[in-house]
PDB file of C-alpha atoms and ligand atoms in Angstrom:
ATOM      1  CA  UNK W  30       0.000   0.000   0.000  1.00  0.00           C
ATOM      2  CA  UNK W  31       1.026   3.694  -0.536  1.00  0.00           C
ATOM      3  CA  UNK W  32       0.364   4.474   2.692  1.00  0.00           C
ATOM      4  CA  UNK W  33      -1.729   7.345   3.927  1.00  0.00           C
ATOM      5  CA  UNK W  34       1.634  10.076   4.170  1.00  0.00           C
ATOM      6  CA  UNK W  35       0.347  11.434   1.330  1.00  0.00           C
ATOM      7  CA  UNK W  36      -3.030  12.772   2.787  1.00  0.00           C
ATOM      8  CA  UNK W  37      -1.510  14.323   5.924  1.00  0.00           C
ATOM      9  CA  UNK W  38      -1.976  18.046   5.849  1.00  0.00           C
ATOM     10  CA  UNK W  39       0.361  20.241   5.761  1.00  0.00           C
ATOM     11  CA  UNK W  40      -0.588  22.447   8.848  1.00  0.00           C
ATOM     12  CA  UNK W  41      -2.200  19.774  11.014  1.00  0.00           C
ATOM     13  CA  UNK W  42      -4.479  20.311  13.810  1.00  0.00           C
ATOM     14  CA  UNK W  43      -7.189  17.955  15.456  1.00  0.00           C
ATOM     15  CA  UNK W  44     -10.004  19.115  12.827  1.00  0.00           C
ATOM     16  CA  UNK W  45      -7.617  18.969   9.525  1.00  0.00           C
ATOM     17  CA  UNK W  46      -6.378  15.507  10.227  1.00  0.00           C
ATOM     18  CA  UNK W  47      -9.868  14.382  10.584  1.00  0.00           C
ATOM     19  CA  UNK W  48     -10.478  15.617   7.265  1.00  0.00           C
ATOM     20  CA  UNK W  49      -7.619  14.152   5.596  1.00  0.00           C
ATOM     21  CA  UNK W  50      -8.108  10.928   7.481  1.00  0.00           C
ATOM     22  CA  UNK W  51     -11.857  11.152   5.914  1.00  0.00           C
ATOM     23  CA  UNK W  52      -9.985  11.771   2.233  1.00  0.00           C
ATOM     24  CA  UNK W  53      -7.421   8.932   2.303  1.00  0.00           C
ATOM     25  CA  UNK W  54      -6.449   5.741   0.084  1.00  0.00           C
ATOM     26  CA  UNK W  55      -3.675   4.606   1.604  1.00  0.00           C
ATOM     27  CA  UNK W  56      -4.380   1.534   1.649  1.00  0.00           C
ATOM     28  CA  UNK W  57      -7.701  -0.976   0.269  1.00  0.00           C
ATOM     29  CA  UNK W  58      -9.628  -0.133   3.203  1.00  0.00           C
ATOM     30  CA  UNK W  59     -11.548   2.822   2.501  1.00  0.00           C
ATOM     31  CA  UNK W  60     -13.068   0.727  -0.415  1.00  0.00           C
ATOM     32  CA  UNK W  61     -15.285  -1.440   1.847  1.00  0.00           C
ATOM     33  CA  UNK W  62     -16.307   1.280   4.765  1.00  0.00           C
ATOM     34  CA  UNK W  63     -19.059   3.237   4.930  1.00  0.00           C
ATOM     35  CA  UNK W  64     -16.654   5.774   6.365  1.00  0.00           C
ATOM     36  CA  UNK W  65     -13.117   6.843   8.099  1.00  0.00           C
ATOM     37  CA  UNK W  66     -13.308   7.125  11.884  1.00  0.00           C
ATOM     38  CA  UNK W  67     -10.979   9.865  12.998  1.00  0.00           C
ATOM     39  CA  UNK W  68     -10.099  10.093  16.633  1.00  0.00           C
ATOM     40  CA  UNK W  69     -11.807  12.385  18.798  1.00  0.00           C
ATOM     41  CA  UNK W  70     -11.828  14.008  22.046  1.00  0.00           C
ATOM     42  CA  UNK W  71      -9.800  17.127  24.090  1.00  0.00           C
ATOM     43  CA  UNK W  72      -7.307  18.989  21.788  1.00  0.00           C
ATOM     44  CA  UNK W  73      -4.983  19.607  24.108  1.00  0.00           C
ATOM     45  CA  UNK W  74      -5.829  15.790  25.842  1.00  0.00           C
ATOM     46  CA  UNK W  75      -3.466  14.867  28.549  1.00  0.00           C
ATOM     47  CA  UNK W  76      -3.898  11.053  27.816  1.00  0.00           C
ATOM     48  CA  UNK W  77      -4.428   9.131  24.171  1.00  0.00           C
ATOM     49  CA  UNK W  78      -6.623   5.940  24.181  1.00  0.00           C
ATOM     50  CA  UNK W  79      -5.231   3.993  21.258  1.00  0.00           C
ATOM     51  CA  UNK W  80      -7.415   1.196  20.094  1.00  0.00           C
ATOM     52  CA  UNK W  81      -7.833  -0.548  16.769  1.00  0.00           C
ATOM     53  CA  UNK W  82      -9.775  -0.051  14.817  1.00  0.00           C
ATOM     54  CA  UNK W  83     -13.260   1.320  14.158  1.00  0.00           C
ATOM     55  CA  UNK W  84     -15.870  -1.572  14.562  1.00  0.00           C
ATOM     56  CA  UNK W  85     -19.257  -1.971  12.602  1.00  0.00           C
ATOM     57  CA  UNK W  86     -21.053   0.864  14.867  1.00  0.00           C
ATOM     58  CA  UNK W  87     -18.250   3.160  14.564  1.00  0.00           C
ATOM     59  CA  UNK W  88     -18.072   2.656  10.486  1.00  0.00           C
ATOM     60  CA  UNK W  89     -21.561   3.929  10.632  1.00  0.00           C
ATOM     61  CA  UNK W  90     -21.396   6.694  12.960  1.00  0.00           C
ATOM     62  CA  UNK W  91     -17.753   7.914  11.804  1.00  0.00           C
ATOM     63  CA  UNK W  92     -16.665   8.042  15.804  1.00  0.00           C
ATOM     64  CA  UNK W  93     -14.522   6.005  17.467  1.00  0.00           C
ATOM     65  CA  UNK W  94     -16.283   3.815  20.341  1.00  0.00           C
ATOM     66  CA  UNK W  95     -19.620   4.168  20.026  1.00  0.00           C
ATOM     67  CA  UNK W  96     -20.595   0.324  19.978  1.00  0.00           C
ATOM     68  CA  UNK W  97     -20.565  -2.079  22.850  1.00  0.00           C
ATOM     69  CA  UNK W  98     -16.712  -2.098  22.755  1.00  0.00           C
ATOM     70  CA  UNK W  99     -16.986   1.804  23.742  1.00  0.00           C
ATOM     71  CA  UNK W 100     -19.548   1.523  25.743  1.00  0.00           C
ATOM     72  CA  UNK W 101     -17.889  -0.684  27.952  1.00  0.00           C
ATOM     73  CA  UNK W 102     -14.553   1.468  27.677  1.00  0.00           C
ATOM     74  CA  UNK W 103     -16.733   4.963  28.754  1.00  0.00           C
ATOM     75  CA  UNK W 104     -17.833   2.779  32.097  1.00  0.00           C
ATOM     76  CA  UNK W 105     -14.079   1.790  32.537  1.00  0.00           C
ATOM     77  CA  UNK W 106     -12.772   5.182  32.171  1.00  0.00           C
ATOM     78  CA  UNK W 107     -15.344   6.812  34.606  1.00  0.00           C
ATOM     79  CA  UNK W 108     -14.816   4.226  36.953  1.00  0.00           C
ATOM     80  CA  UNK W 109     -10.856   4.517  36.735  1.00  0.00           C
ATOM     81  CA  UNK W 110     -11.360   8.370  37.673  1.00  0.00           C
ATOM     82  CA  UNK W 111     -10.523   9.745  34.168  1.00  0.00           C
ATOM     83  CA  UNK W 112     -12.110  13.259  32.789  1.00  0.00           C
ATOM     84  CA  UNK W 113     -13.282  13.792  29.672  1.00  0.00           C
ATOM     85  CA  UNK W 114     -11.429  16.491  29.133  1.00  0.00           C
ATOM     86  CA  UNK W 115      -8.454  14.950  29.333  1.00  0.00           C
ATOM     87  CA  UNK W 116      -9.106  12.225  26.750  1.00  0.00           C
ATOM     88  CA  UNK W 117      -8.592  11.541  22.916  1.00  0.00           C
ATOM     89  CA  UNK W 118      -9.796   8.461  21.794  1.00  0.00           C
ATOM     90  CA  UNK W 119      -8.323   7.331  18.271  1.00  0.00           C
ATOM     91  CA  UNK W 120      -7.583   3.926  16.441  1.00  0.00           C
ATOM     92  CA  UNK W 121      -4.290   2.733  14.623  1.00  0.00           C
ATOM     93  CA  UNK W 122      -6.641   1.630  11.653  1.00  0.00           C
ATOM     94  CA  UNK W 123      -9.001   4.291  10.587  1.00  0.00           C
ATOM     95  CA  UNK W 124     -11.476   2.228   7.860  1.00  0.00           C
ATOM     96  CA  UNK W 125     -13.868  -0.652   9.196  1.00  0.00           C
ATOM     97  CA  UNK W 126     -12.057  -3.933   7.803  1.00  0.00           C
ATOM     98  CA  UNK W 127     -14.687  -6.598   7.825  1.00  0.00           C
ATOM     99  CA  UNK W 128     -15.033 -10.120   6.283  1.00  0.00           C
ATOM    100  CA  UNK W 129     -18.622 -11.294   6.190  1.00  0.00           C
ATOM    101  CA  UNK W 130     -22.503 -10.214   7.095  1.00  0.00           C
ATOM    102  CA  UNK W 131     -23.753 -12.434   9.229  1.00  0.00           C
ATOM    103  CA  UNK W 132     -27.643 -11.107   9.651  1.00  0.00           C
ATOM    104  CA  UNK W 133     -27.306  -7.602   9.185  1.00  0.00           C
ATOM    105  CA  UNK W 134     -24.137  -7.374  11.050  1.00  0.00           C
ATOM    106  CA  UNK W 135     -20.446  -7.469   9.327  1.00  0.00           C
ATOM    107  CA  UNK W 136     -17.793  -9.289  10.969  1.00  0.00           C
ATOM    108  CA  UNK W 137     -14.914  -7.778  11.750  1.00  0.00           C
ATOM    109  CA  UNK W 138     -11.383  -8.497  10.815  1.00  0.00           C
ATOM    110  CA  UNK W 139      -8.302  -8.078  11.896  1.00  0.00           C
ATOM    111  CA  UNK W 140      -5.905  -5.326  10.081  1.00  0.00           C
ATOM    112  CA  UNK W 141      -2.464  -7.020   8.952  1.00  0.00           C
ATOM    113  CA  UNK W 142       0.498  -5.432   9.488  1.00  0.00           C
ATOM    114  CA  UNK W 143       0.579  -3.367   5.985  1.00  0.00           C
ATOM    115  CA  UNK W 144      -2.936  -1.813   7.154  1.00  0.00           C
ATOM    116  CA  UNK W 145      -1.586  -0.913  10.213  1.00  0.00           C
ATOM    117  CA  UNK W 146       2.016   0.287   8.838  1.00  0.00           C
ATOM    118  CA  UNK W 147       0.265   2.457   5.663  1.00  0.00           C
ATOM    119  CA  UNK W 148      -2.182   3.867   8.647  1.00  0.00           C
ATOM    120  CA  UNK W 149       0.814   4.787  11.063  1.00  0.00           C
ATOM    121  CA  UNK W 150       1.033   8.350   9.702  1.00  0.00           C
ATOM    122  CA  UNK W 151      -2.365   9.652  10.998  1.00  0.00           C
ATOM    123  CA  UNK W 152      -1.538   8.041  14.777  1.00  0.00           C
ATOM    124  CA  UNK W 153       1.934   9.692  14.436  1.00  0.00           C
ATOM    125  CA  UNK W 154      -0.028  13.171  13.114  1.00  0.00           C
ATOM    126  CA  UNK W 155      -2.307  12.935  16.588  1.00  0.00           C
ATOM    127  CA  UNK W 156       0.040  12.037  18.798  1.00  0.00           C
ATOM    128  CA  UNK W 157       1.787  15.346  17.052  1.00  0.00           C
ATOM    129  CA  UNK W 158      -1.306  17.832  17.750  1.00  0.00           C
ATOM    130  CA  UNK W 159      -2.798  16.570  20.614  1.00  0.00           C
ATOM    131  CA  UNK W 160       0.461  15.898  22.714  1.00  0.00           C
ATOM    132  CA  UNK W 161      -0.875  13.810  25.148  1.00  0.00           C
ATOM    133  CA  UNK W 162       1.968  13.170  28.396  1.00  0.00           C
ATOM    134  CA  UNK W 163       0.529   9.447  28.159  1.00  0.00           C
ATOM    135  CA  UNK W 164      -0.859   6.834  25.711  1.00  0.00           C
ATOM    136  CA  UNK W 165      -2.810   3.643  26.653  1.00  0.00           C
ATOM    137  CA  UNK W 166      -2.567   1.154  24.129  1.00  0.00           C
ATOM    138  CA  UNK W 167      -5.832  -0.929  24.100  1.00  0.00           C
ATOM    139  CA  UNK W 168      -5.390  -4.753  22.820  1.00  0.00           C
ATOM    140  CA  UNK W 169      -2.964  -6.407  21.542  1.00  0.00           C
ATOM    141  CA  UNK W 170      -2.795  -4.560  17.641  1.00  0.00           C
ATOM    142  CA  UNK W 171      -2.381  -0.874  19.098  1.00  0.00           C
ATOM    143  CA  UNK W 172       0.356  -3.069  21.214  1.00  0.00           C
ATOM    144  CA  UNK W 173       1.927  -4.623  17.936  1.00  0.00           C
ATOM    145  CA  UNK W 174       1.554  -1.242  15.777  1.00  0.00           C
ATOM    146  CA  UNK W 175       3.971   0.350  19.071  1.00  0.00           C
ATOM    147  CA  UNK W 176       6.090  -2.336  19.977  1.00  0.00           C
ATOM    148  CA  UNK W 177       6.136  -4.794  17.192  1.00  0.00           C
ATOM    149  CA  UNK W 178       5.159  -8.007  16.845  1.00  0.00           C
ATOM    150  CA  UNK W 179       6.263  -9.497  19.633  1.00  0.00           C
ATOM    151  CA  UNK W 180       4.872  -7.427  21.986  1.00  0.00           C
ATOM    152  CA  UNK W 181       1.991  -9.590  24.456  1.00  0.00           C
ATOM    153  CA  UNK W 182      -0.799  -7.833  25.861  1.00  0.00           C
ATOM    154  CA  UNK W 183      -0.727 -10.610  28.781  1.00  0.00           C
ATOM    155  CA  UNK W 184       2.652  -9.493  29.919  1.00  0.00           C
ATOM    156  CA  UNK W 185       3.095  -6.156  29.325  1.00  0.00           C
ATOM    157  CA  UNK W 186      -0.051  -5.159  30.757  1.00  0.00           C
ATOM    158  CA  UNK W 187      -0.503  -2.515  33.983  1.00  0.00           C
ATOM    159  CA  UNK W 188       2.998  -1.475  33.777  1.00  0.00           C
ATOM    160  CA  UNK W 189       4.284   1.565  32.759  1.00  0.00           C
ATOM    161  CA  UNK W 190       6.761   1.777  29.970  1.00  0.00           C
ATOM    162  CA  UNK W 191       8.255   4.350  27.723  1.00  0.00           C
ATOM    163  CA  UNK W 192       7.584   5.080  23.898  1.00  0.00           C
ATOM    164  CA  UNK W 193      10.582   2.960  21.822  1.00  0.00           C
ATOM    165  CA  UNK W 194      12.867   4.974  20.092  1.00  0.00           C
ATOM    166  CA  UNK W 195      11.763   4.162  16.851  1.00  0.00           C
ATOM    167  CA  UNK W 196       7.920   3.519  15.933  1.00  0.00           C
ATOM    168  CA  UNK W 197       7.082   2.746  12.061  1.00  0.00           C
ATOM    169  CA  UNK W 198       5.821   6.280  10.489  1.00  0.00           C
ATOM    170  CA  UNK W 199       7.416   8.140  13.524  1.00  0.00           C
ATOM    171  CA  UNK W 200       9.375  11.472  12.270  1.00  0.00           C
ATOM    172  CA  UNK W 201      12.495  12.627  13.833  1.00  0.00           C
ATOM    173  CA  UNK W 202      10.127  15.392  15.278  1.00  0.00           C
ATOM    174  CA  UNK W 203       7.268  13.146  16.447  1.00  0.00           C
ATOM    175  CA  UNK W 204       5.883  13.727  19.972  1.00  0.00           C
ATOM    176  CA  UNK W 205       7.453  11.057  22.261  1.00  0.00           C
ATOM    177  CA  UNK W 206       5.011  11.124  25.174  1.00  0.00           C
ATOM    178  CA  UNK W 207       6.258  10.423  28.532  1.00  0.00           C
ATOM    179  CA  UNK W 208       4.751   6.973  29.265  1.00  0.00           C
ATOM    180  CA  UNK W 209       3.011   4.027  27.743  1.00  0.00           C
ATOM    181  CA  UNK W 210       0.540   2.054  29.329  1.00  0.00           C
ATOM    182  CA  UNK W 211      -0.848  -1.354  27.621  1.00  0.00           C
ATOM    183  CA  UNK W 212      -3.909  -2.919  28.708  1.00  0.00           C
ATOM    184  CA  UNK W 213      -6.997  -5.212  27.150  1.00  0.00           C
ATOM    185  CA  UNK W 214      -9.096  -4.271  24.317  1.00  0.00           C
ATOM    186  CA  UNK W 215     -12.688  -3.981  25.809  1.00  0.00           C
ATOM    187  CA  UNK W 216     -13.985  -5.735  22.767  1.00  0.00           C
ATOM    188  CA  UNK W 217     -11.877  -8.565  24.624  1.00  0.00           C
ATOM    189  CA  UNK W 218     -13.227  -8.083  28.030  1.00  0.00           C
ATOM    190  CA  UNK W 219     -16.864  -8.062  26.296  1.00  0.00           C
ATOM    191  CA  UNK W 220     -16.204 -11.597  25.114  1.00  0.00           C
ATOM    192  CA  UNK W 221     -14.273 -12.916  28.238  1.00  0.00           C
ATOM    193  CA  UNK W 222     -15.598 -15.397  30.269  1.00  0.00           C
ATOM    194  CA  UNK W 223     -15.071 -13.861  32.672  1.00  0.00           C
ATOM    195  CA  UNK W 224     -16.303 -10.497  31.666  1.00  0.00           C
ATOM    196  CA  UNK W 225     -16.507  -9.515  35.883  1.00  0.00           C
ATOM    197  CA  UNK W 226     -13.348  -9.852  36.480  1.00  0.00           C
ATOM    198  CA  UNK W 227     -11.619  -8.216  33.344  1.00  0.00           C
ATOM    199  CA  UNK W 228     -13.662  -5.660  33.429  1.00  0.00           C
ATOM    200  CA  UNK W 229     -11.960  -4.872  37.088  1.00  0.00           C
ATOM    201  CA  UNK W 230      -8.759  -5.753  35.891  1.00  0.00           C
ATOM    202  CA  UNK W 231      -9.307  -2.927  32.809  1.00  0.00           C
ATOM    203  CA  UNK W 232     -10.378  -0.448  35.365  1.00  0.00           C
ATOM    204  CA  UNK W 233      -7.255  -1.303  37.889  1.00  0.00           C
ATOM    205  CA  UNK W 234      -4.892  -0.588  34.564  1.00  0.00           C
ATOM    206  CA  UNK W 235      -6.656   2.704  33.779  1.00  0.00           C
ATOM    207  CA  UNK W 236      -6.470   3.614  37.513  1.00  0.00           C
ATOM    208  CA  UNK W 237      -2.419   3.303  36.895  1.00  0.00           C
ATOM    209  CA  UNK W 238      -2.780   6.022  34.153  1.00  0.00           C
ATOM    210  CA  UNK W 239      -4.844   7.890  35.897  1.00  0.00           C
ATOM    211  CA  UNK W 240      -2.570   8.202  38.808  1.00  0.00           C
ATOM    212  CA  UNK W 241       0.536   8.853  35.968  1.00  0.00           C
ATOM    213  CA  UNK W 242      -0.567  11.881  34.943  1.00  0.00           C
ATOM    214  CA  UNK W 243       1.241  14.501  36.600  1.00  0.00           C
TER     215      UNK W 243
HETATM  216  N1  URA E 301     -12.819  -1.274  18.775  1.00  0.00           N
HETATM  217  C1  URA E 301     -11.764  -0.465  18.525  1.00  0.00           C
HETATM  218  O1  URA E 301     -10.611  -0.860  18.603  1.00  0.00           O
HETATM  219  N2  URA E 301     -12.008   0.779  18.186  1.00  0.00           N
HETATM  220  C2  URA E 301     -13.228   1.288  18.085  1.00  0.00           C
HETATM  221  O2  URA E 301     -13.343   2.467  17.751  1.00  0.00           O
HETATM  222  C3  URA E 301     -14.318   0.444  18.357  1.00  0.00           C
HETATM  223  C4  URA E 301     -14.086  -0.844  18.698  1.00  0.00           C
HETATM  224 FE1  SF4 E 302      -6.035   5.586   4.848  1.00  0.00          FE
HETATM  225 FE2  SF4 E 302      -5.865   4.294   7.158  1.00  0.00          FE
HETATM  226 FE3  SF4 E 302      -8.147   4.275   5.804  1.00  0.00          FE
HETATM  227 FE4  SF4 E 302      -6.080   2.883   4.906  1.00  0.00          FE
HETATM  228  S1  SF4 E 302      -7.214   2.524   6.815  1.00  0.00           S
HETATM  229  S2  SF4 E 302      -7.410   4.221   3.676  1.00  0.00           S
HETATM  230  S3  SF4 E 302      -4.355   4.223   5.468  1.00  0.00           S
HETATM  231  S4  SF4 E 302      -7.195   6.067   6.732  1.00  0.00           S
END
């Protein structure tokens, strides 16, 4: 894929990178959504909430966590002691990727690597306007599109760490927030199990950023 450098804007700010996200072709993606999702939240956020990508409620309501993924996360983030005001919420994938309908709903797929990489650019471009002093990396993908591939949600979970030195689309002049923290997707604590007790384990992780920001 050509990736999506070509769309950023020259002068980015919150609102132009949504529109350039909402112009791209980086990659095959855009060909099957009903829309991009652009993050969203506080311009001047202290704290970015990385997920994955948009899922089939978010590819029709062009926002990022609006299904029963979000809704879950929203719950999380109150009960961690988060504001709103001090949260963006974006994705490393902007487009829907889906394989199926089953019914009337379309199942979603995971991004490879080249979605993620030809993506990278718009993450890079937020993390560049909003500033945040901490990112949480939701699942296992956001993980990946940070760390690489062998990075495991199960272990690096809860625990602080700092931004690598080199991320794929990062610029020499790239933000580098101040911390990282990984935790569960809440798509994956929706389908647990044992949905109780991830859900408090999601909330106990969150608490840790909440008590990082300075
Ligand atoms: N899952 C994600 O990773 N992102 C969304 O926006 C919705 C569900
Ligand atoms: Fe562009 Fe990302 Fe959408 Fe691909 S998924 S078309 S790179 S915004």
């Amino acid at each position: 894929f050509p990736g999506a450098g070509a769309w950023i804007p020259e002068q980015p700010s919150v609102e132009s990178l949504a529109a350039g996200v909402r112009e791209c072709r980086g990659c095959d993606l855009f060909e099957r959504a009903t829309q991009a999702v652009p993050g969203r939240g506080a311009a001047r956020a202290r704290l970015m909430l990385v997920g994955e990508q948009p899922g089939d409620q978010e590819d029709q309501q062009g926002k990022p966590f609006v299904g029963p993924a979000g809704h879950l996360l929203v719950d999380a983030v109150e009960q961690a002691g988060l504001q709103r005001q001090d949260l963006y919420i974006t994705n490393v994938v902007k487009h829907f990727r889906w394989s199926e309908l089953r019914g009337k709903r379309r199942i979603h797929q995971n991004p490879t690597r080249a979605h993620v990489a030809a993506c990278g650019p718009w993450l890079m471009g937020e993390l560049d306007v909003v500033r945040p002093e901490g990112v949480v990396l939701l699942g296992g993908t956001a993980g990946k599109a940070v760390y690489g591939t062998g990075f495991r949600v199960g272990e690096a979970r809860g625990t602080l760490a700092s931004w690598p030195a080199e991320v794929a689309g990062m610029r020499p002049e790239t933000h580098v927030p101040d911390w990282v923290l990984p935790t569960a997707h809440p798509s994956a604590v929706l389908r647990s199990q044992e949905r109780d007790r991830d859900f408090e384990l999601l909330v106990a992780d969150l608490r840790v950023a909440a008590q990082a920001l300075s």
